[in-house]
CSV table of C-alpha atoms in Angstrom, one decimal:
chain,number,residue,atom,x,y,z
A,181,MET,CA,0.2,-0.1,0.0
A,182,PRO,CA,1.7,3.4,-1.1
A,183,THR,CA,0.4,5.1,2.3
A,184,ASP,CA,2.3,2.6,4.5
A,185,LEU,CA,5.0,5.3,5.4
A,186,TYR,CA,1.9,7.3,6.8
A,187,THR,CA,0.7,4.9,9.1
A,188,GLU,CA,-0.3,6.2,12.4
A,189,LYS,CA,2.8,4.4,14.4
A,190,LYS,CA,5.1,5.7,11.8
A,191,GLN,CA,3.6,9.3,11.7
A,192,ARG,CA,4.0,9.2,15.3
A,193,LEU,CA,7.7,8.5,15.4
A,194,LYS,CA,8.5,11.2,12.8
A,195,TYR,CA,7.0,13.7,15.3
A,196,VAL,CA,8.9,12.2,18.3
A,197,ALA,CA,12.1,12.2,16.4
A,198,SER,CA,11.6,15.5,15.2
A,199,ASP,CA,11.0,17.0,18.7
A,200,PHE,CA,13.8,15.2,20.2
A,201,VAL,CA,16.3,16.9,17.8
A,202,ALA,CA,14.7,20.3,17.9
A,203,VAL,CA,14.6,20.2,21.6
A,204,SER,CA,18.5,19.2,21.6
A,205,VAL,CA,19.2,22.0,19.2
A,206,ALA,CA,16.9,24.6,20.9
A,207,PHE,CA,18.9,23.7,24.4
A,208,LEU,CA,22.4,24.5,22.8
A,209,PHE,CA,21.2,28.0,21.8
A,210,PHE,CA,19.7,28.2,25.3
A,211,ASN,CA,22.9,27.5,26.8
A,212,LEU,CA,24.6,29.9,24.6
A,213,TYR,CA,21.8,32.5,25.8
A,214,ARG,CA,23.0,31.3,29.4
A,215,TYR,CA,26.8,31.9,28.6
A,216,GLU,CA,26.1,35.5,27.3
A,217,THR,CA,23.7,36.5,30.2
A,218,LEU,CA,25.4,34.9,33.2
A,219,PRO,CA,28.2,36.7,34.9
A,220,GLU,CA,32.0,35.7,34.5
A,221,ILE,CA,32.0,34.2,38.0
A,222,TYR,CA,29.4,31.6,37.0
A,223,VAL,CA,30.7,30.8,33.5
A,224,GLY,CA,34.4,31.3,33.8
A,225,THR,CA,37.0,32.8,31.2
A,226,GLN,CA,37.8,29.7,29.1
A,227,GLY,CA,35.4,30.1,26.3
A,228,PHE,CA,31.9,28.8,25.4
A,229,LYS,CA,33.2,25.2,24.5
A,230,ASN,CA,34.7,24.6,27.8
A,231,TYR,CA,31.4,26.0,29.4
A,232,LEU,CA,29.6,23.4,27.7
A,233,GLY,CA,31.7,20.6,28.9
A,234,GLN,CA,30.7,20.9,32.5
A,235,SER,CA,29.4,17.8,33.8
A,236,VAL,CA,26.1,19.6,34.9
A,237,LEU,CA,25.5,20.9,31.6
A,238,ILE,CA,26.1,17.6,30.0
A,239,TYR,CA,23.6,16.0,32.1
A,240,GLU,CA,21.1,18.8,31.3
A,241,GLN,CA,21.6,18.3,27.7
A,242,ALA,CA,21.0,14.8,27.9
A,243,SER,CA,17.9,14.7,30.1
A,244,VAL,CA,15.8,18.0,29.0
A,245,PRO,CA,15.0,16.5,25.6
A,246,PHE,CA,13.4,13.2,27.1
A,247,PHE,CA,11.7,15.5,29.8
A,248,SER,CA,10.5,17.7,26.7
A,249,LEU,CA,8.9,14.4,25.2
A,250,ALA,CA,7.1,13.4,28.3
A,251,LEU,CA,5.5,17.0,28.5
A,252,PHE,CA,4.6,16.8,24.8
A,253,TRP,CA,3.1,13.4,25.2
A,254,LEU,CA,1.1,14.7,28.3
A,255,SER,CA,-0.1,17.7,26.0
A,256,GLY,CA,-1.8,14.8,23.8
A,257,TYR,CA,0.2,16.0,20.7
A,258,TYR,CA,1.2,12.5,19.9
A,259,ASN,CA,-2.1,10.9,20.5
A,260,ARG,CA,-3.8,11.3,17.0
A,261,PRO,CA,-0.6,12.0,14.6
A,262,LEU,CA,-2.6,11.7,11.4
A,263,ASN,CA,-4.8,14.4,9.8
A,264,LYS,CA,-3.5,17.1,12.1
A,265,SER,CA,-4.9,20.6,11.8
A,266,ARG,CA,-2.3,23.4,11.5
A,267,LEU,CA,-4.2,25.5,13.9
A,268,GLN,CA,-4.7,22.9,16.5
A,269,GLU,CA,-1.0,22.1,16.1
A,270,LEU,CA,-0.1,25.7,16.5
A,271,ILE,CA,-2.1,26.2,19.7
A,272,THR,CA,-0.8,22.8,21.3
A,273,THR,CA,2.6,23.5,20.4
A,274,PHE,CA,2.4,27.1,22.0
A,275,PHE,CA,1.0,25.9,25.4
A,276,SER,CA,3.4,23.0,25.6
A,277,VAL,CA,6.4,25.0,24.9
A,278,LEU,CA,5.3,27.8,27.1
A,279,CYS,CA,5.0,25.4,29.9
A,280,LEU,CA,8.5,23.8,29.0
A,281,ALA,CA,10.3,27.4,28.9
A,282,PHE,CA,8.6,28.2,32.2
A,283,MET,CA,10.2,25.1,33.9
A,284,ILE,CA,13.5,25.4,32.2
A,285,PHE,CA,13.6,29.1,33.5
A,286,VAL,CA,12.6,28.4,37.1
A,287,MET,CA,14.5,25.1,37.5
A,288,LEU,CA,17.7,25.9,35.5
A,289,LEU,CA,18.2,29.6,35.4
A,290,SER,CA,17.3,29.9,38.9
A,291,GLY,CA,20.1,27.7,40.0
A,292,ASP,CA,22.8,29.8,37.9
A,293,GLY,CA,22.7,32.6,40.3
A,294,GLN,CA,20.0,34.5,38.6
A,295,GLU,CA,17.4,34.6,41.3
A,296,SER,CA,16.9,38.2,40.7
A,297,LYS,CA,15.6,37.3,37.1
A,298,ILE,CA,12.9,34.7,38.3
A,299,PHE,CA,10.2,37.5,37.8
A,300,GLU,CA,11.6,39.1,34.7
A,301,PRO,CA,9.4,38.3,31.7
A,302,LEU,CA,12.0,38.9,29.2
A,303,SER,CA,14.0,35.9,29.8
A,304,ILE,CA,11.1,33.5,29.8
A,305,ILE,CA,10.1,35.0,26.4
A,306,ILE,CA,13.6,34.5,25.2
A,307,ILE,CA,13.6,31.0,26.1
A,308,PHE,CA,10.2,30.3,24.8
A,309,LEU,CA,11.0,31.9,21.3
A,310,ILE,CA,14.1,29.7,21.1
A,311,PHE,CA,12.5,26.4,21.7
A,312,PHE,CA,9.3,27.1,19.8
A,313,THR,CA,11.0,28.2,16.9
A,314,PHE,CA,13.0,24.9,16.5
A,315,VAL,CA,9.8,22.7,17.7
A,316,TYR,CA,7.2,24.2,15.7
A,317,PHE,CA,9.2,24.5,12.5
A,318,GLY,CA,9.9,20.5,12.5
A,319,ARG,CA,6.3,19.7,13.4
A,320,LEU,CA,5.0,22.1,10.7
A,321,MET,CA,7.4,20.6,8.0
A,322,ILE,CA,6.1,17.1,8.8
A,323,THR,CA,2.6,18.0,9.1
A,324,SER,CA,2.9,20.0,5.6
A,325,VAL,CA,4.5,17.1,3.9
A,326,SER,CA,1.7,14.6,5.2
A,327,ILE,CA,-1.0,16.7,4.1
A,328,ARG,CA,0.4,17.2,0.4
A,329,HIS,CA,0.8,13.4,0.5
A,330,PHE,CA,-2.7,12.6,1.7
A,331,ARG,CA,-4.5,15.0,-0.9
A,332,LYS,CA,-2.6,13.0,-3.5
A,333,ASN,CA,-2.7,9.5,-2.0
A,334,ARG,CA,-5.8,9.2,0.3
A,335,ILE,CA,-5.9,6.2,2.6
A,336,PRO,CA,-8.4,3.7,1.5
A,337,ALA,CA,-11.1,2.7,4.3
A,338,ASN,CA,-13.8,0.3,3.8
A,339,ILE,CA,-17.0,1.5,5.6
A,340,LEU,CA,-20.6,0.0,6.5
A,341,ILE,CA,-23.7,2.3,6.6
A,342,VAL,CA,-26.2,1.1,9.4
A,343,GLY,CA,-29.6,2.0,7.8
A,344,CYS,CA,-30.8,1.7,4.0
A,345,SER,CA,-33.0,5.0,4.0
A,346,GLU,CA,-32.7,8.2,1.9
A,347,LYS,CA,-30.5,9.5,4.8
A,348,ALA,CA,-28.3,6.6,4.9
A,349,VAL,CA,-27.8,7.0,0.8
A,350,SER,CA,-26.9,10.9,1.8
A,351,THR,CA,-24.6,9.7,4.5
A,352,ALA,CA,-22.9,7.4,2.1
A,353,ARG,CA,-22.5,10.1,-0.5
A,354,GLN,CA,-21.2,12.5,2.1
A,355,MET,CA,-18.6,10.1,3.2
A,356,GLN,CA,-17.5,9.5,-0.3
A,357,GLN,CA,-17.1,13.3,-1.0
A,358,SER,CA,-15.4,13.9,2.3
A,359,ASP,CA,-12.2,16.0,1.9
A,360,SER,CA,-10.7,13.7,4.8
A,361,PHE,CA,-7.5,12.0,4.3
A,362,ARG,CA,-9.2,8.5,3.9
A,363,GLU,CA,-10.8,7.6,0.8
A,364,TYR,CA,-14.3,5.9,2.0
A,365,ASN,CA,-15.4,2.7,0.2
A,366,VAL,CA,-19.0,1.9,1.1
A,367,GLU,CA,-19.2,-1.9,1.3
A,368,GLY,CA,-22.7,-2.2,2.0
A,369,PHE,CA,-25.7,-1.1,4.0
A,370,ILE,CA,-27.3,-2.7,7.1
A,371,ARG,CA,-30.9,-3.0,7.5
A,372,ILE,CA,-32.6,-1.6,10.5
A,373,PRO,CA,-35.9,-3.4,11.3
A,374,GLY,CA,-38.9,-1.5,10.3
A,375,GLU,CA,-37.0,1.0,8.1
A,376,ASN,CA,-37.9,1.6,4.4
A,377,ASN,CA,-35.5,0.6,1.9
A,378,LYS,CA,-34.6,3.5,-0.5
A,379,LEU,CA,-31.6,1.9,-1.9
A,380,GLY,CA,-33.2,1.0,-5.3
A,381,ASN,CA,-31.1,-1.4,-7.7
A,382,MET,CA,-28.3,-1.6,-5.0
A,383,THR,CA,-30.2,-4.7,-3.1
A,384,GLU,CA,-27.0,-6.6,-3.6
A,385,LYS,CA,-25.3,-4.3,-0.9
A,386,VAL,CA,-28.0,-4.6,1.6
A,387,TRP,CA,-27.4,-7.0,4.5
A,388,GLU,CA,-29.3,-7.9,7.7
A,389,ILE,CA,-27.9,-7.0,11.2
A,390,ASP,CA,-27.2,-10.6,11.7
A,391,ASP,CA,-24.6,-10.4,8.8
A,392,LEU,CA,-22.7,-7.9,10.6
A,393,GLU,CA,-19.9,-9.9,12.4
A,394,VAL,CA,-19.2,-11.6,9.1
A,395,LEU,CA,-19.2,-8.5,7.0
A,396,CYS,CA,-16.8,-6.7,9.3
A,397,SER,CA,-14.2,-9.5,9.2
A,398,GLY,CA,-14.7,-10.6,5.6
A,399,LYS,CA,-14.8,-7.2,3.9
A,400,LYS,CA,-12.0,-5.8,6.5
A,401,ILE,CA,-14.3,-3.1,7.6
A,402,GLY,CA,-12.7,-0.1,9.4
A,403,LEU,CA,-15.5,2.1,10.1
A,404,VAL,CA,-19.2,1.6,10.8
A,405,VAL,CA,-21.5,4.8,10.4
A,406,ILE,CA,-25.0,4.7,11.9
A,407,SER,CA,-27.3,6.6,10.2
A,408,PRO,CA,-31.1,5.4,10.6
A,409,GLU,CA,-34.2,7.4,9.2
A,410,LYS,CA,-35.8,7.9,12.5
A,411,ARG,CA,-34.8,8.3,15.9
A,412,ASN,CA,-35.2,4.9,17.5
A,413,GLU,CA,-32.9,4.7,20.5
A,414,THR,CA,-33.7,1.0,21.6
A,415,ALA,CA,-32.6,-0.3,17.9
A,416,VAL,CA,-29.6,2.0,17.6
A,417,VAL,CA,-28.5,0.9,21.3
A,418,ARG,CA,-28.7,-2.8,20.3
A,419,ILE,CA,-26.6,-2.1,17.1
A,420,ILE,CA,-23.9,-0.2,19.1
A,421,GLU,CA,-23.8,-3.1,21.7
A,422,ARG,CA,-22.6,-5.4,18.9
A,423,LEU,CA,-20.4,-3.0,17.2
A,424,LEU,CA,-18.5,-1.9,20.4
A,425,GLU,CA,-17.5,-5.7,20.9
A,426,LYS,CA,-15.8,-5.7,17.4
A,427,ASN,CA,-13.2,-3.0,18.2
A,428,LEU,CA,-14.2,-0.9,15.2
A,429,SER,CA,-14.4,2.8,14.9
A,430,VAL,CA,-18.1,3.7,15.0
A,431,LYS,CA,-19.6,7.1,14.2
A,432,ILE,CA,-23.2,8.1,14.6
A,433,ALA,CA,-25.2,11.2,13.2
A,434,SER,CA,-25.6,14.0,15.8
A,435,ASP,CA,-29.1,13.9,15.7
A,436,THR,CA,-29.9,10.0,16.1
A,437,PHE,CA,-29.2,9.2,19.8
A,438,SER,CA,-29.6,11.7,22.6
A,439,VAL,CA,-27.9,9.7,25.6
A,440,VAL,CA,-24.7,9.2,22.9
A,441,THR,CA,-24.6,12.8,21.3
A,442,ALA,CA,-24.8,14.7,24.6
A,443,GLY,CA,-21.1,14.2,24.8
A,444,ILE,CA,-20.2,15.8,21.7
A,445,SER,CA,-17.0,17.9,21.8
A,446,MET,CA,-15.5,20.6,19.7
A,447,ASN,CA,-13.4,18.1,17.7
A,448,ASP,CA,-16.4,16.5,16.7
A,449,ILE,CA,-18.3,19.7,15.4
A,450,MET,CA,-14.9,20.5,13.5
A,451,ALA,CA,-14.6,17.2,11.8
A,452,ASN,CA,-17.9,16.3,10.4
A,453,PRO,CA,-21.6,15.8,11.4
A,454,TYR,CA,-20.8,12.4,12.7
A,455,ILE,CA,-19.7,11.7,16.4
A,456,GLY,CA,-17.0,9.2,17.1
A,457,LEU,CA,-18.5,6.5,19.8
A,458,THR,CA,-15.2,4.8,20.1
A,459,THR,CA,-13.3,7.8,21.0
A,460,PRO,CA,-13.0,9.1,24.6
A,461,ARG,CA,-15.2,12.0,25.7
A,462,MET,CA,-12.2,13.7,27.3
A,463,ASN,CA,-9.6,15.8,25.4
A,464,ASP,CA,-6.1,14.3,24.6
A,465,PHE,CA,-4.4,16.2,27.4
A,466,SER,CA,-7.1,15.2,30.0
A,467,ARG,CA,-7.0,11.6,28.8
A,468,ASN,CA,-3.3,11.5,29.2
A,469,LEU,CA,-3.3,13.2,32.6
A,470,LYS,CA,-5.8,10.7,33.9
A,471,LEU,CA,-3.8,8.0,32.7
A,472,SER,CA,-0.9,9.5,34.5
A,473,PHE,CA,-2.9,10.0,37.7
A,474,ASP,CA,-3.9,6.4,37.5
A,475,TYR,CA,-0.3,5.0,37.4
A,476,LEU,CA,1.2,7.3,39.8
A,477,ILE,CA,-1.5,7.3,42.5
A,478,SER,CA,-2.0,3.5,42.1
A,479,MET,CA,1.9,3.0,42.9
A,480,LEU,CA,1.8,5.5,45.7
A,481,LEU,CA,-1.2,4.1,47.5
A,482,LEU,CA,0.0,0.3,46.9
A,483,VAL,CA,3.3,1.3,48.8
A,484,ILE,CA,1.7,3.5,51.7
A,485,LEU,CA,-1.1,0.8,52.4
A,486,SER,CA,0.9,-2.4,51.9
A,487,PRO,CA,1.2,-2.6,55.8
A,488,LEU,CA,-2.4,-2.5,56.1
A,489,LEU,CA,-3.0,-4.7,53.1
A,490,LEU,CA,-0.7,-7.3,54.5
A,491,LEU,CA,-2.2,-7.2,58.1
A,492,SER,CA,-5.5,-7.3,56.6
A,493,MET,CA,-4.5,-10.7,54.4
A,494,LEU,CA,-3.2,-12.1,57.6
A,495,ILE,CA,-6.2,-11.6,59.6
A,496,ILE,CA,-8.2,-12.9,57.0
A,497,ARG,CA,-6.4,-16.2,56.6
A,498,ILE,CA,-6.5,-16.6,60.5
A,499,THR,CA,-10.3,-15.7,61.0
A,500,SER,CA,-11.5,-17.6,58.0
A,501,PRO,CA,-10.4,-20.7,55.8
A,502,GLY,CA,-9.3,-20.1,52.3
A,503,PRO,CA,-7.4,-17.5,50.3
A,504,ALA,CA,-7.0,-13.8,51.3
A,505,VAL,CA,-7.3,-12.4,47.9
A,506,PHE,CA,-10.4,-13.4,46.2
A,507,ARG,CA,-10.2,-13.4,42.1
A,508,GLN,CA,-13.3,-12.7,40.0
A,509,GLU,CA,-13.9,-12.4,36.3
A,510,ARG,CA,-15.4,-9.0,35.1
A,511,ILE,CA,-16.3,-7.3,32.1
A,512,GLY,CA,-14.0,-4.4,31.2
A,513,LYS,CA,-13.6,-2.0,28.3
A,514,ASN,CA,-14.8,-2.9,24.9
A,515,ASN,CA,-16.5,-6.0,26.8
A,516,ARG,CA,-13.2,-7.8,27.4
A,517,PRO,CA,-13.0,-9.8,30.4
A,518,PHE,CA,-10.4,-9.4,33.1
A,519,ILE,CA,-9.8,-11.0,36.5
A,520,MET,CA,-10.5,-8.4,39.2
A,521,TYR,CA,-8.7,-8.5,42.6
A,522,LYS,CA,-10.2,-8.0,46.2
A,523,LEU,CA,-9.5,-9.0,49.6
A,524,ARG,CA,-12.0,-12.0,50.3
A,525,SER,CA,-14.8,-10.5,52.6
A,526,MET,CA,-17.2,-13.6,52.4
A,527,LYS,CA,-17.0,-17.4,53.3
A,528,THR,CA,-15.3,-19.4,50.5
A,529,ASP,CA,-18.7,-21.2,49.5
A,530,ALA,CA,-20.7,-17.8,49.3
A,531,GLU,CA,-21.8,-18.8,45.6
A,532,ASN,CA,-22.6,-22.5,44.7
A,533,ASP,CA,-25.0,-22.6,42.1
A,534,LYS,CA,-25.1,-19.0,40.4
A,535,PRO,CA,-24.0,-15.4,41.1
A,536,LEU,CA,-25.4,-13.7,44.0
A,537,LEU,CA,-25.2,-9.9,45.0
A,538,SER,CA,-24.5,-9.1,48.4
A,539,SER,CA,-27.0,-7.3,50.6
A,540,GLU,CA,-26.7,-5.2,53.7
A,541,ASN,CA,-27.3,-8.0,56.4
A,542,ASP,CA,-25.9,-10.8,54.0
A,543,ARG,CA,-24.8,-13.7,56.2
A,544,ARG,CA,-22.1,-14.8,53.8
A,545,ILE,CA,-19.9,-11.8,54.8
A,546,THR,CA,-17.6,-12.9,57.5
A,547,ARG,CA,-17.0,-10.8,60.9
A,548,PHE,CA,-13.8,-9.1,59.6
A,549,GLY,CA,-15.1,-9.1,56.2
A,550,ARG,CA,-17.8,-6.5,57.3
A,551,THR,CA,-14.9,-4.1,58.6
A,552,LEU,CA,-13.3,-4.4,55.3
A,553,ARG,CA,-16.4,-3.5,53.4
A,554,LYS,CA,-17.3,-0.7,55.7
A,555,TYR,CA,-13.8,1.2,55.1
A,556,HIS,CA,-13.4,-0.2,51.4
A,557,ILE,CA,-10.4,-1.8,52.3
A,558,ASP,CA,-11.2,-5.2,50.4
A,559,GLU,CA,-10.8,-2.7,47.5
A,560,ILE,CA,-7.1,-1.9,47.8
A,561,PRO,CA,-6.0,-5.2,45.5
A,562,GLN,CA,-7.8,-3.4,42.6
A,563,PHE,CA,-5.0,-0.6,42.4
A,564,TRP,CA,-3.2,-3.6,40.7
A,565,ASN,CA,-5.7,-4.0,38.3
A,566,VAL,CA,-5.3,-0.2,37.5
A,567,LEU,CA,-1.3,-0.8,37.1
A,568,LYS,CA,-2.1,-3.7,34.6
A,569,GLY,CA,-4.6,-1.4,32.6
A,570,ASP,CA,-7.8,-3.3,33.4
A,571,MET,CA,-9.2,-0.5,35.5
A,572,SER,CA,-9.0,3.0,36.2
A,573,ILE,CA,-9.3,4.7,39.5
A,574,VAL,CA,-12.3,6.6,38.3
A,575,GLY,CA,-14.8,5.0,36.1
A,576,PRO,CA,-18.3,2.8,35.9
A,577,ARG,CA,-17.9,-0.2,38.2
A,578,PRO,CA,-17.0,-3.5,36.4
A,579,GLU,CA,-19.9,-6.2,36.7
A,580,ARG,CA,-19.8,-9.8,35.8
A,581,LYS,CA,-21.2,-10.8,32.3
A,582,TYR,CA,-24.1,-12.7,34.2
A,583,TYR,CA,-25.7,-9.5,35.4
A,584,ILE,CA,-24.7,-7.3,32.6
A,585,ASP,CA,-27.0,-9.6,30.3
A,586,LYS,CA,-29.6,-9.0,32.8
A,587,ILE,CA,-29.0,-5.4,32.8
A,588,LYS,CA,-29.0,-4.8,29.2
A,589,LYS,CA,-32.5,-6.5,28.9
A,590,GLU,CA,-34.1,-3.7,30.7
A,591,ALA,CA,-31.5,-1.0,30.0
A,592,PRO,CA,-30.0,-1.1,26.5
A,593,TYR,CA,-28.0,2.0,27.1
A,594,TYR,CA,-25.9,0.1,29.6
A,595,CYS,CA,-23.8,-1.1,26.7
A,596,LEU,CA,-22.3,2.5,26.3
A,597,LEU,CA,-20.4,2.2,29.4
A,598,SER,CA,-18.1,-0.3,28.0
A,599,GLN,CA,-16.3,2.4,26.1
A,600,VAL,CA,-14.0,3.5,29.2
A,601,LYS,CA,-12.2,1.5,31.6
A,602,PRO,CA,-14.1,0.5,34.5
A,603,GLY,CA,-13.1,2.0,37.8
A,604,ILE,CA,-12.5,1.3,41.5
A,605,THR,CA,-14.9,4.0,42.3
A,606,SER,CA,-17.5,5.8,40.1
A,607,TRP,CA,-20.3,8.5,40.1
A,608,GLY,CA,-22.8,5.6,40.8
A,609,MET,CA,-20.8,4.5,43.8
A,610,VAL,CA,-20.8,8.0,45.3
A,611,LYS,CA,-24.2,9.1,44.5
A,612,TYR,CA,-26.0,5.6,45.0
A,613,GLY,CA,-23.6,3.1,46.5
A,614,TYR,CA,-23.7,-0.8,46.6
A,615,ALA,CA,-26.7,-2.5,44.7
A,616,SER,CA,-28.3,-5.5,45.9
A,617,ASP,CA,-30.3,-6.5,42.9
A,618,VAL,CA,-30.6,-5.9,39.1
A,619,SER,CA,-33.1,-2.8,39.6
A,620,GLN,CA,-30.6,-1.0,41.7
A,621,MET,CA,-27.9,-1.8,39.4
A,622,ILE,CA,-30.1,-0.1,36.6
A,623,GLU,CA,-30.7,3.1,38.7
A,624,ARG,CA,-26.8,3.2,39.6
A,625,SER,CA,-25.9,3.0,36.1
A,626,ARG,CA,-27.5,6.1,35.1
A,627,TYR,CA,-25.1,7.9,37.3
A,628,ASP,CA,-22.4,6.3,35.4
A,629,LEU,CA,-23.8,7.4,32.1
A,630,ILE,CA,-23.9,11.0,33.2
A,631,TYR,CA,-20.3,10.4,34.1
A,632,LEU,CA,-19.7,9.1,30.8
A,633,ASN,CA,-20.9,12.3,29.2
A,634,ASN,CA,-19.2,14.5,31.4
A,635,MET,CA,-15.8,13.0,32.0
A,636,SER,CA,-13.1,15.3,33.0
A,637,ILE,CA,-10.3,15.5,35.5
A,638,SER,CA,-12.2,18.0,37.7
A,639,VAL,CA,-15.3,15.4,37.7
A,640,ASP,CA,-12.5,12.6,38.8
A,641,LEU,CA,-11.3,14.7,41.5
A,642,LYS,CA,-14.7,15.3,42.9
A,643,ILE,CA,-15.4,11.7,42.9
A,644,MET,CA,-12.3,10.8,44.7
A,645,ILE,CA,-12.8,13.5,47.4
A,646,TYR,CA,-16.3,12.0,47.9
A,647,THR,CA,-14.9,8.6,48.2
A,648,VAL,CA,-12.2,9.6,50.6
A,649,ARG,CA,-14.9,11.0,52.9
A,650,ALA,CA,-16.9,7.7,52.4
A,651,ILE,CA,-13.9,5.8,53.6
A,652,LEU,CA,-13.1,7.8,56.6
A,653,THR,CA,-16.5,8.0,57.8
A,654,GLY,CA,-17.1,4.0,57.1
A,655,THR,CA,-20.4,4.4,55.0
A,656,GLY,CA,-19.5,1.3,53.0
A,657,LYS,CA,-21.3,-1.9,53.4
């Protein structure tokens, strides 16, 4: 394929390599600025070359480019390397380099005996201009070359349209005429039950919903666009549920489904009138920041709480026969099963025939188990699930497939929660608490759906604060 050089992975590597070289060269010019600015007592009298040979500067020259790459990753610049907007690239580069310049000024220049210049704007501006010039020039060159390439050689992508009405035909036409870097090939249309067929003589391209899985694998479908004639939330949710399991890119018309489209973002508006269901509601920076918080907080808490964890495990083994850690399969992001870990708070024979939810006065809970559940100590091992990538600290609570199937029969929208990683705590847990039957699980899931459409770092922090308060007051059960 002629566009192999412009695959996402290779394009990302180009940006990373360009940034690394740009920051390395910019740092040499920054050191020239330091050399010319600092008094002779700090730089010596043996010239710029000998000044650069100092061990401290060699260490800085080697470490700053890697630190910069971490900062640029956090900004979200590398998340979506293809089809970049020049304006968005300019804005992202401006703010990330400004942050880098401020950090360099405070952490490096302040240690050079320039304390008096900490509040001098000119120095920060000069540092910013040096780094911004090199970093943005490299990025702009790569982006401009790739845009010219994509205009001549668009990446082919096979798509399916869900719907066979006039609206579906219009959707297919819009996708084929799109000025995107992808060349969309409509491989067929999926019939929605009860919808009128307006495809005329293209009946050979009309498929039933039961053919969805075969079509996606056989025709190498990369994108599915849901475009029904009428607003039918139940039918659309059923289709979405099947699509989310296939790890495909799924888009939906903005006027189709209120629960989904409530989370529309500016990126969706600027791109086209179809909203991505398989893309996160958070922007790239918030998404990366959330991931960083997940790993850092989990590692920190596992270390701090390790004495409590080990003591609890010892008490469990002494007071109740069986293992201290309870393992159970739960359903995670994209409906993928994973093993979730908890401290065992029930008797080993708590479930013999079928899954059972716990209740407030459940006799299966051990005496020490009630203490574990009251203060949520039994949840500590789940920080290991976060480090493994199965869970997040904040997100919809993971459930067993047995209960998910029951919930979706009464609340089809529940499948939308599988778009994100499940969490140790959630908005549903904070506002509703534990559920002892399926109807309560459905009620709690409504709060998690609200979270899904309002995901942000501030919301996560709010949920964590409420969770800590619940732990300290012992309101668990």
